[in-house]
Amino acid sequence: MPHGLLALSAYPNPILHIDCDAFFTSVEEALDPSLKGKPLITGRERGIVACASYAAKALGVRRPMKLSEAMSVCPGLVCLSSDYESYSLFSKRLFSIVRRFTPIVEEYSIDEAYAEIGGLRRLYRMDYPAIAMKIKTTVQTELGITVSVGLGASKTLAKIASKRQKPDGFTPVPADELHHFLKTVKVIDVCGLGPNTCALLNKYGVYTAWDYVSRPEEWTKKTIGKIGAELWRELRGQAVYPFVTQPKEDYASISKCKTFTPPSRDKETVRAQLVRNVESAFIKIRRYRLRASGMLVHLRDQEFKSVAAEARLERGTSSTIEGGELASALFEKAYVPGKLYRQTGVVLFKLDAGTETQYSLFDDVAKIQSLRAVDRVIDRVNEIYGKHALHLATADGVKQHSGERGEVPARRRENIYGENARQRLGLPLWRISV
DNA sequence: TCTGGGGTCCTAGGACCC
DNA sequence: TCTGGGGTCCTAGGACCC
């Protein structure tokens, strides 16, 4: 704020941050009231705690604990598999409720929203904190889950505020109390300052947000870079970060990685893990109707060192077969015999919408079309029989995590079709497990 | 918290050009 | 043939977020 100018209002630019409390478990409780108040977690399908209810947190369950650990800390813990369909349904309802109050809403993550409520006092005949409370209670009444809300002059301030009182809290930060508030905020609680940056700041004697804004802006820019100066302004109540009101549909990259246990030295085992990730990534890329013309493969060893290999393609692809072949070639570059691996991953980048295909002069159009037909079959079969029911035989040997929702088929039959012929023709092998 | 998975953005430094 | 200076583009990797 410029020198000598008094704020005309306690909230010259009122921004809300709305943050759901223990979102996944809260949705589960809303859907099944008998779970209410019980120590509850989601993430069973991954073997780790993805979200813990407040009852579970009170008993010492943390994120991302291993499931076995969580169970021993808290016997009687209710472990659910994630139900993303329901979570994203609740998420959409949350955003649409907030949009009834103001059109300036940013869907920041599945369980968080920013809302700009400037100018709404006349309409609602309430001050800004009252409007914030009105939104909060409306969400709670209609969704049956609680949210915590922060009100401040910038996104950064609103976000710090919403975290201040949880669950079910409301924290307004009026302009005339900003300096008191900043003195109570540790730098690590500022969104954008992570552990590394904070360690550096501490070296210079900067521990609180107040210490931070007391430094010259230039100093923050020199020390931490662009973000440093942006946060400096945001913390002083200047809204630097714009609202992104369009929900994002485009990805810059799509990746899949997975840690497997036990770690392995066996080349084909590690390759199978990688190919499984490739299959998942291409299922996703097709779901979003995208194509990738860049691929990166990375392998992580027991010492947490990663080695990567990447390639570019002339033409974007969404084909599991093409992707699998390329990944396998990149794997050959990155793999070191004898090394103990624990994780593989694939990143697809240089994505574009795959609607219209530009065939180049040298493209084998028939081949491209048949690859696409294969993908349609994969997606359809897997839709019916479960993800990865039909998969590249290169991905064989990957354990499917049990505990997914829905019935696990009582009988699993495995067959490789036309193995000999396919091998002679150099075609990929498919395995179906149903 | 000795480490789960999926993303984005920024920056330093190299390659290349004039 | 060596060197100066400046611009752009790309890449790798770090840091951070949920």
Coordinates of C-alpha atoms (C1' of nucleotides) in Angstrom, one line a residue:
Chain A
M1 CA 0.0 0.0 0.0
P2 CA 1.4 3.4 -0.8
H3 CA 2.7 5.5 2.0
G4 CA 0.3 7.6 4.0
L5 CA -2.8 6.1 2.3
L6 CA -5.4 4.7 4.5
A7 CA -7.3 1.7 3.2
L8 CA -10.8 2.7 2.5
S9 CA -12.0 -0.8 3.2
A10 CA -10.7 -3.6 5.3
Y11 CA -10.9 -5.7 2.1
P12 CA -10.0 -3.6 -0.9
N13 CA -9.7 -6.7 -3.1
P14 CA -11.5 -9.5 -1.4
I15 CA -10.3 -13.0 -2.4
L16 CA -11.4 -16.2 -0.9
H17 CA -9.6 -19.5 -0.7
I18 CA -12.0 -22.4 -0.1
D19 CA -10.3 -25.6 0.9
C20 CA -12.2 -28.9 1.6
D21 CA -11.3 -30.6 4.9
A22 CA -10.0 -34.2 4.4
F23 CA -11.8 -34.2 1.1
F24 CA -11.7 -37.8 0.0
T25 CA -12.7 -39.3 3.3
S26 CA -15.3 -36.5 3.8
V27 CA -17.0 -37.5 0.5
E28 CA -17.0 -41.1 1.6
E29 CA -18.7 -40.0 4.9
A30 CA -21.2 -37.9 3.0
L31 CA -22.1 -40.9 0.8
D32 CA -22.2 -43.4 3.7
P33 CA -23.2 -41.6 6.9
S34 CA -22.4 -44.7 9.0
L35 CA -18.8 -43.9 8.4
K36 CA -19.1 -40.5 10.1
G37 CA -16.6 -39.9 12.8
K38 CA -14.8 -43.2 12.3
P39 CA -11.0 -43.4 11.7
L40 CA -11.1 -43.7 7.9
I41 CA -8.6 -43.6 5.1
T42 CA -8.7 -43.8 1.3
G43 CA -5.9 -45.1 -0.9
R44 CA -6.2 -48.9 -0.3
E45 CA -5.7 -49.7 -3.9
R46 CA -2.2 -48.0 -3.8
G47 CA -1.2 -49.5 -0.5
I48 CA -0.7 -46.1 1.1
V49 CA -2.8 -43.5 2.9
A50 CA -4.0 -41.0 0.3
C51 CA -6.3 -39.2 2.6
A52 CA -7.0 -39.6 6.3
S53 CA -10.2 -38.4 8.2
Y54 CA -9.7 -36.2 11.2
A55 CA -10.6 -39.1 13.4
A56 CA -7.8 -41.1 11.9
K57 CA -5.4 -38.2 12.1
A58 CA -6.2 -37.8 15.7
L59 CA -5.0 -41.4 16.2
G60 CA -1.7 -40.8 14.5
V61 CA -2.4 -41.8 10.9
R62 CA -0.4 -39.6 8.5
R63 CA 0.0 -39.2 4.8
P64 CA 1.5 -41.0 2.9
M65 CA 1.9 -43.8 5.4
K66 CA 2.1 -47.4 4.3
L67 CA -1.2 -49.2 4.9
S68 CA 0.3 -51.8 7.2
E69 CA 1.9 -49.0 9.3
A70 CA -1.4 -47.1 9.5
M71 CA -3.2 -50.2 10.6
S72 CA -0.8 -50.9 13.4
V73 CA -0.9 -47.3 14.6
C74 CA -4.7 -47.4 14.5
P75 CA -6.4 -50.8 14.8
G76 CA -9.9 -50.7 13.5
L77 CA -9.0 -48.2 10.8
V78 CA -11.5 -48.3 7.9
C79 CA -9.5 -48.6 4.7
L80 CA -11.3 -47.7 1.5
S81 CA -10.2 -47.7 -2.1
S82 CA -10.3 -44.4 -3.9
D83 CA -13.5 -43.6 -5.7
Y84 CA -12.4 -40.8 -8.0
E85 CA -15.7 -40.7 -9.9
S86 CA -17.5 -39.6 -6.7
Y87 CA -14.7 -37.2 -5.7
S88 CA -14.7 -35.4 -9.0
L89 CA -18.5 -35.3 -8.9
F90 CA -18.4 -33.5 -5.5
S91 CA -15.6 -31.3 -6.8
K92 CA -17.7 -30.1 -9.7
R93 CA -20.7 -29.5 -7.4
L94 CA -18.4 -27.4 -5.1
F95 CA -17.3 -25.2 -8.0
S96 CA -20.8 -24.7 -9.3
I97 CA -22.0 -23.7 -5.9
V98 CA -19.3 -21.1 -5.6
R99 CA -20.1 -19.9 -9.1
R100 CA -23.6 -19.1 -8.1
F101 CA -22.1 -16.3 -5.9
T102 CA -19.5 -15.0 -8.3
P103 CA -18.3 -15.7 -11.8
I104 CA -14.6 -15.2 -10.9
V105 CA -13.8 -18.7 -9.7
E106 CA -10.6 -20.7 -10.2
E107 CA -10.6 -24.4 -9.9
Y108 CA -7.2 -24.7 -8.2
S109 CA -7.3 -28.4 -7.5
I110 CA -9.9 -31.1 -7.0
D111 CA -10.7 -29.8 -3.5
E112 CA -9.7 -26.1 -3.6
A113 CA -11.1 -23.0 -5.2
Y114 CA -10.3 -19.3 -5.3
A115 CA -13.1 -16.8 -5.6
E116 CA -13.0 -13.1 -6.2
I117 CA -16.0 -11.5 -4.4
G118 CA -15.3 -7.8 -4.9
G119 CA -18.4 -5.7 -5.5
L120 CA -20.8 -8.2 -4.1
R121 CA -21.7 -6.3 -0.9
R122 CA -24.5 -4.4 -2.5
L123 CA -26.1 -7.5 -4.0
Y124 CA -26.1 -9.5 -0.8
R125 CA -26.4 -6.6 1.6
M126 CA -23.6 -8.1 3.7
D127 CA -20.0 -7.3 4.3
Y128 CA -17.3 -9.6 2.8
P129 CA -16.8 -11.8 5.8
A130 CA -20.5 -12.5 5.9
I131 CA -20.5 -13.3 2.2
A132 CA -17.6 -15.7 2.8
M133 CA -19.6 -17.4 5.6
K134 CA -22.7 -17.6 3.4
I135 CA -20.7 -19.5 0.7
K136 CA -19.1 -21.7 3.3
T137 CA -22.4 -22.7 4.9
T138 CA -24.1 -23.2 1.5
V139 CA -21.4 -25.6 0.4
Q140 CA -21.7 -27.5 3.7
T141 CA -25.5 -27.7 3.6
E142 CA -25.6 -28.9 0.0
L143 CA -22.6 -31.2 -0.1
G144 CA -22.6 -32.5 3.4
I145 CA -18.8 -31.8 3.8
T146 CA -17.0 -29.1 5.6
V147 CA -14.7 -26.5 4.1
S148 CA -12.2 -24.1 5.5
V149 CA -12.2 -20.6 4.1
G150 CA -9.6 -17.8 4.1
L151 CA -10.3 -14.2 3.1
G152 CA -7.5 -11.8 2.1
A153 CA -6.3 -9.3 -0.5
S154 CA -4.4 -11.8 -2.6
K155 CA -4.5 -15.5 -3.4
T156 CA -1.4 -16.1 -1.4
L157 CA -2.9 -14.4 1.7
A158 CA -6.3 -16.1 1.3
K159 CA -4.6 -19.5 1.0
I160 CA -2.5 -19.0 4.1
A161 CA -5.6 -17.9 5.9
S162 CA -7.7 -20.9 5.0
K163 CA -5.0 -23.2 6.4
R164 CA -5.0 -21.3 9.6
Q165 CA -8.1 -22.8 11.1
K166 CA -8.9 -26.3 10.0
P167 CA -11.3 -28.1 9.8
D168 CA -14.4 -26.0 9.4
G169 CA -12.7 -22.7 10.0
F170 CA -13.0 -19.2 8.6
T171 CA -10.1 -16.8 8.8
P172 CA -10.4 -13.2 7.5
V173 CA -7.3 -11.1 7.1
P174 CA -8.4 -7.4 7.0
A175 CA -5.8 -5.0 5.6
D176 CA -5.4 -3.1 8.9
E177 CA -4.3 -6.3 10.6
L178 CA -2.1 -7.6 7.9
H179 CA 1.2 -6.9 9.7
H180 CA 0.1 -8.7 12.8
F181 CA -1.0 -11.6 10.8
L182 CA 2.3 -11.8 8.8
K183 CA 4.2 -12.0 12.0
T184 CA 2.5 -15.3 12.8
V185 CA 3.1 -16.9 9.5
K186 CA 6.2 -19.0 9.0
V187 CA 7.8 -18.8 5.6
I188 CA 7.2 -22.5 5.0
D189 CA 3.5 -21.9 5.2
V190 CA 3.6 -19.6 2.2
C191 CA 2.5 -21.4 -0.9
G192 CA 5.5 -21.3 -3.3
L193 CA 8.2 -21.3 -0.7
G194 CA 9.3 -24.9 -0.2
P195 CA 11.8 -26.6 2.1
N196 CA 14.8 -25.7 0.0
T197 CA 14.0 -22.0 -0.3
C198 CA 13.0 -21.7 3.3
A199 CA 16.3 -23.2 4.4
L200 CA 18.0 -20.5 2.4
L201 CA 15.8 -17.8 3.9
N202 CA 16.5 -19.0 7.4
K203 CA 20.2 -18.6 6.7
Y204 CA 19.5 -14.9 6.2
G205 CA 17.5 -14.6 9.4
V206 CA 14.2 -14.7 7.6
Y207 CA 11.7 -16.9 9.5
T208 CA 8.3 -15.3 9.2
A209 CA 6.3 -13.7 6.4
W210 CA 6.8 -10.4 8.2
D211 CA 10.6 -10.9 8.1
Y212 CA 10.2 -11.6 4.4
V213 CA 8.2 -8.5 3.4
S214 CA 10.5 -6.4 5.6
R215 CA 13.3 -7.1 3.2
P216 CA 13.6 -4.9 0.0
E217 CA 11.8 -6.4 -2.9
E218 CA 15.0 -6.4 -4.9
W219 CA 16.6 -8.6 -2.3
T220 CA 13.9 -11.3 -2.7
K221 CA 14.2 -11.2 -6.4
K222 CA 18.0 -11.6 -6.3
T223 CA 17.8 -14.4 -3.7
I224 CA 14.9 -16.5 -4.9
G225 CA 14.2 -15.2 -8.4
K226 CA 11.0 -14.2 -10.1
I227 CA 8.7 -16.0 -7.7
G228 CA 10.4 -14.3 -4.8
A229 CA 9.3 -10.8 -5.9
E230 CA 5.8 -12.0 -6.8
L231 CA 5.3 -13.5 -3.4
W232 CA 6.7 -10.3 -1.8
R233 CA 3.9 -8.4 -3.4
E234 CA 1.2 -10.9 -2.8
L235 CA 2.1 -11.0 0.9
R236 CA 1.8 -7.2 1.1
G237 CA -1.7 -7.4 -0.2
Q238 CA -1.1 -6.8 -3.9
A239 CA -2.9 -9.4 -6.1
V240 CA -0.2 -10.4 -8.6
Y241 CA -1.4 -13.8 -9.6
P242 CA -4.3 -13.7 -12.0
F243 CA -7.4 -15.8 -11.8
V244 CA -7.5 -18.7 -14.2
T245 CA -11.3 -19.1 -14.6
Q246 CA -11.3 -21.5 -17.5
P247 CA -11.0 -25.1 -16.2
K248 CA -8.0 -26.6 -17.9
E249 CA -8.5 -29.3 -20.4
D250 CA -5.0 -29.3 -21.9
Y251 CA -2.0 -31.1 -20.6
A252 CA 1.6 -30.1 -21.3
S253 CA 2.7 -33.7 -20.4
I254 CA 1.2 -36.9 -19.3
S255 CA 3.3 -39.3 -17.2
K256 CA 3.1 -42.5 -15.3
C257 CA 5.6 -43.9 -12.9
K258 CA 5.5 -46.6 -10.4
T259 CA 7.7 -47.9 -7.6
F260 CA 7.7 -51.7 -7.4
T261 CA 8.6 -54.1 -4.7
P262 CA 10.9 -55.9 -4.4
P263 CA 13.4 -53.9 -6.5
S264 CA 14.8 -55.9 -9.4
R265 CA 18.0 -56.4 -11.4
D266 CA 16.2 -58.5 -14.0
K267 CA 16.1 -56.7 -17.3
E268 CA 12.8 -58.1 -18.5
T269 CA 11.1 -57.6 -15.2
V270 CA 12.1 -53.9 -15.2
R271 CA 11.1 -53.6 -18.8
A272 CA 7.7 -55.1 -18.0
Q273 CA 7.2 -52.5 -15.3
L274 CA 8.0 -49.8 -17.8
V275 CA 5.8 -51.1 -20.5
R276 CA 2.9 -51.3 -18.1
N277 CA 3.4 -47.6 -17.4
V278 CA 3.5 -46.9 -21.1
E279 CA 0.2 -48.7 -21.5
S280 CA -1.4 -46.6 -18.8
A281 CA 0.0 -43.4 -20.2
F282 CA -1.4 -44.2 -23.6
I283 CA -4.8 -45.1 -22.3
K284 CA -4.8 -41.7 -20.7
I285 CA -3.6 -39.9 -23.7
R286 CA -6.4 -41.4 -25.8
R287 CA -9.0 -40.6 -23.2
Y288 CA -8.0 -36.9 -23.6
R289 CA -7.8 -37.3 -27.4
L290 CA -4.2 -36.2 -27.5
R291 CA -1.1 -37.4 -29.3
A292 CA 2.5 -37.2 -28.1
S293 CA 5.5 -36.5 -30.2
G294 CA 8.0 -36.7 -27.3
M295 CA 8.7 -39.5 -25.0
L296 CA 11.0 -39.8 -22.0
V297 CA 11.7 -42.9 -20.1
H298 CA 13.3 -42.9 -16.7
L299 CA 14.6 -45.6 -14.4
R300 CA 15.3 -45.1 -10.8
D301 CA 17.8 -47.2 -8.9
Q302 CA 18.0 -48.2 -5.2
E303 CA 20.1 -45.1 -4.4
F304 CA 17.3 -42.9 -5.8
K305 CA 19.4 -41.9 -8.8
S306 CA 17.5 -41.5 -12.0
V307 CA 18.6 -42.1 -15.5
A308 CA 16.5 -41.0 -18.4
A309 CA 16.5 -41.3 -22.2
E310 CA 14.2 -39.4 -24.5
A311 CA 13.2 -39.3 -28.1
R312 CA 11.1 -37.1 -30.5
L313 CA 8.8 -38.4 -33.1
E314 CA 8.1 -36.9 -36.5
R315 CA 4.4 -37.5 -36.1
G316 CA 2.4 -37.5 -32.9
T317 CA 1.1 -40.8 -31.8
S318 CA -1.4 -42.2 -29.4
S319 CA -0.7 -45.8 -30.2
T320 CA 0.1 -48.3 -27.5
I321 CA 2.1 -50.4 -29.9
E322 CA 4.2 -47.5 -31.2
G323 CA 4.7 -46.2 -27.7
G324 CA 5.7 -49.6 -26.4
E325 CA 8.2 -50.1 -29.1
L326 CA 9.8 -46.7 -28.6
A327 CA 9.8 -47.1 -24.9
S328 CA 11.5 -50.4 -25.2
A329 CA 14.2 -48.9 -27.4
L330 CA 14.8 -46.0 -24.9
F331 CA 14.9 -48.6 -22.1
E332 CA 17.8 -50.2 -23.9
K333 CA 19.7 -46.9 -23.7
A334 CA 19.0 -46.2 -20.0
Y335 CA 19.2 -49.7 -18.6
V336 CA 22.5 -50.7 -16.9
P337 CA 22.9 -54.4 -16.3
G338 CA 23.3 -55.5 -12.7
K339 CA 21.8 -52.4 -11.3
L340 CA 19.0 -52.7 -8.8
Y341 CA 16.0 -50.8 -9.9
R342 CA 13.0 -49.8 -7.9
Q343 CA 11.0 -47.5 -10.2
T344 CA 10.2 -46.9 -13.9
G345 CA 8.4 -44.1 -15.5
V346 CA 7.4 -42.6 -18.8
V347 CA 6.6 -39.0 -19.7
L348 CA 4.7 -38.1 -22.8
F349 CA 5.2 -34.5 -23.9
K350 CA 4.8 -32.3 -27.0
L351 CA 1.1 -33.1 -26.9
D352 CA -1.3 -31.9 -29.4
A353 CA -5.0 -32.6 -30.2
G354 CA -5.2 -35.7 -32.2
T355 CA -8.4 -34.9 -34.1
E356 CA -7.2 -34.4 -37.6
T357 CA -4.3 -36.4 -38.8
Q358 CA -1.7 -34.8 -41.1
Y359 CA -0.3 -37.6 -43.1
S360 CA 3.1 -36.9 -44.4
L361 CA 4.2 -38.1 -47.8
F362 CA 6.2 -40.9 -46.2
D363 CA 3.6 -42.1 -43.7
D364 CA 2.2 -45.6 -44.1
V365 CA -1.4 -44.6 -43.9
A366 CA -2.7 -48.1 -43.7
K367 CA -0.4 -49.0 -40.9
I368 CA -1.4 -45.9 -38.9
Q369 CA -5.0 -46.7 -39.4
S370 CA -4.6 -50.3 -38.3
L371 CA -2.7 -49.2 -35.2
R372 CA -5.6 -47.0 -34.3
A373 CA -8.0 -49.9 -34.8
V374 CA -5.9 -51.9 -32.4
D375 CA -6.1 -49.1 -29.8
R376 CA -9.8 -49.1 -30.1
V377 CA -9.9 -52.8 -29.4
I378 CA -7.6 -52.4 -26.4
D379 CA -9.7 -49.6 -24.9
R380 CA -13.0 -51.5 -25.5
V381 CA -11.7 -54.8 -24.1
N382 CA -10.3 -53.1 -21.1
E383 CA -13.5 -51.2 -20.6
I384 CA -15.3 -54.4 -20.3
Y385 CA -12.8 -56.6 -18.5
G386 CA -10.8 -54.1 -16.5
K387 CA -7.7 -52.0 -17.1
H388 CA -4.8 -53.9 -18.5
A389 CA -6.9 -57.1 -19.1
L390 CA -5.6 -56.9 -22.6
H391 CA -2.0 -55.8 -22.6
L392 CA 1.3 -56.1 -24.4
A393 CA 3.0 -59.3 -23.5
T394 CA 6.1 -57.3 -22.8
A395 CA 4.3 -56.0 -19.8
D396 CA 3.8 -59.5 -18.5
G397 CA 4.7 -60.4 -14.9
V398 CA 3.5 -57.1 -13.5
K399 CA 1.4 -57.8 -10.4
Q400 CA -1.9 -56.1 -10.5
H401 CA -2.7 -54.5 -7.2
S402 CA -5.6 -56.2 -5.6
G403 CA -8.2 -54.2 -3.7
E404 CA -9.6 -52.3 -6.7
R405 CA -13.2 -51.5 -6.6
G406 CA -15.5 -54.0 -8.2
E407 CA -15.3 -57.7 -8.2
V408 CA -12.0 -59.4 -8.8
P409 CA -12.8 -62.1 -11.3
A410 CA -12.9 -65.4 -9.6
R411 CA -11.0 -67.1 -12.3
R412 CA -8.1 -65.6 -14.3
R413 CA -7.4 -67.3 -17.5
E414 CA -4.3 -66.3 -19.4
N415 CA -3.5 -66.9 -23.0
I416 CA -1.2 -65.6 -25.6
Y417 CA -2.8 -65.5 -28.9
G418 CA -1.0 -66.5 -32.1
E419 CA 2.4 -66.3 -30.4
N420 CA 4.4 -68.2 -33.1
A421 CA 2.9 -66.4 -36.0
R422 CA 3.2 -63.0 -34.4
Q423 CA 6.8 -63.5 -33.5
R424 CA 7.6 -64.5 -37.1
L425 CA 5.9 -61.5 -38.4
G426 CA 7.6 -59.2 -35.8
L427 CA 4.2 -58.2 -34.4
P428 CA 3.8 -57.4 -30.7
L429 CA 2.5 -60.1 -28.5
W430 CA -0.7 -59.6 -26.6
R431 CA -1.7 -61.2 -23.4
I432 CA -5.3 -61.3 -22.1
S433 CA -6.1 -61.9 -18.5
V434 CA -9.8 -62.3 -17.9
Chain B
dT1 C1' 8.7 -38.8 6.0
dC2 C1' 14.7 -41.8 4.0
dT3 C1' 10.9 -41.1 -0.5
dG4 C1' 3.7 -42.3 -3.5
dG5 C1' 2.2 -40.4 -8.0
dG6 C1' 1.1 -36.7 -11.3
dG7 C1' 1.8 -32.3 -12.7
dT8 C1' 3.9 -27.1 -13.7
dC9 C1' 7.2 -23.5 -14.0
dC10 C1' 11.7 -21.3 -13.7
dT11 C1' 16.6 -21.0 -14.6
dA12 C1' 21.3 -21.9 -15.8
dG13 C1' 24.0 -23.2 -19.3
dG14 C1' 25.1 -25.0 -23.9
dA15 C1' 24.7 -24.8 -29.0
dC16 C1' 24.3 -22.0 -32.7
dC17 C1' 24.1 -17.8 -35.3
dC18 C1' 25.5 -13.1 -36.7
Chain C
dT1 C1' 42.5 -18.2 -37.6
dC2 C1' 41.3 -16.3 -33.4
dT3 C1' 38.4 -13.4 -30.7
dG4 C1' 34.6 -10.2 -28.8
dG5 C1' 29.9 -9.5 -27.9
dG6 C1' 25.1 -10.3 -28.2
dG7 C1' 20.8 -12.8 -29.3
dT8 C1' 17.8 -16.9 -29.5
dC9 C1' 16.5 -21.4 -28.8
dC10 C1' 16.7 -25.7 -26.5
dT11 C1' 17.5 -28.8 -22.7
dA12 C1' 18.3 -30.6 -18.1
dG13 C1' 17.3 -30.3 -13.8
dG14 C1' 15.7 -28.1 -9.6
dA15 C1' 11.9 -26.7 -6.9
dC16 C1' 7.4 -26.6 -5.9
dC17 C1' 2.4 -27.8 -5.9
dC18 C1' -1.7 -31.2 -4.7

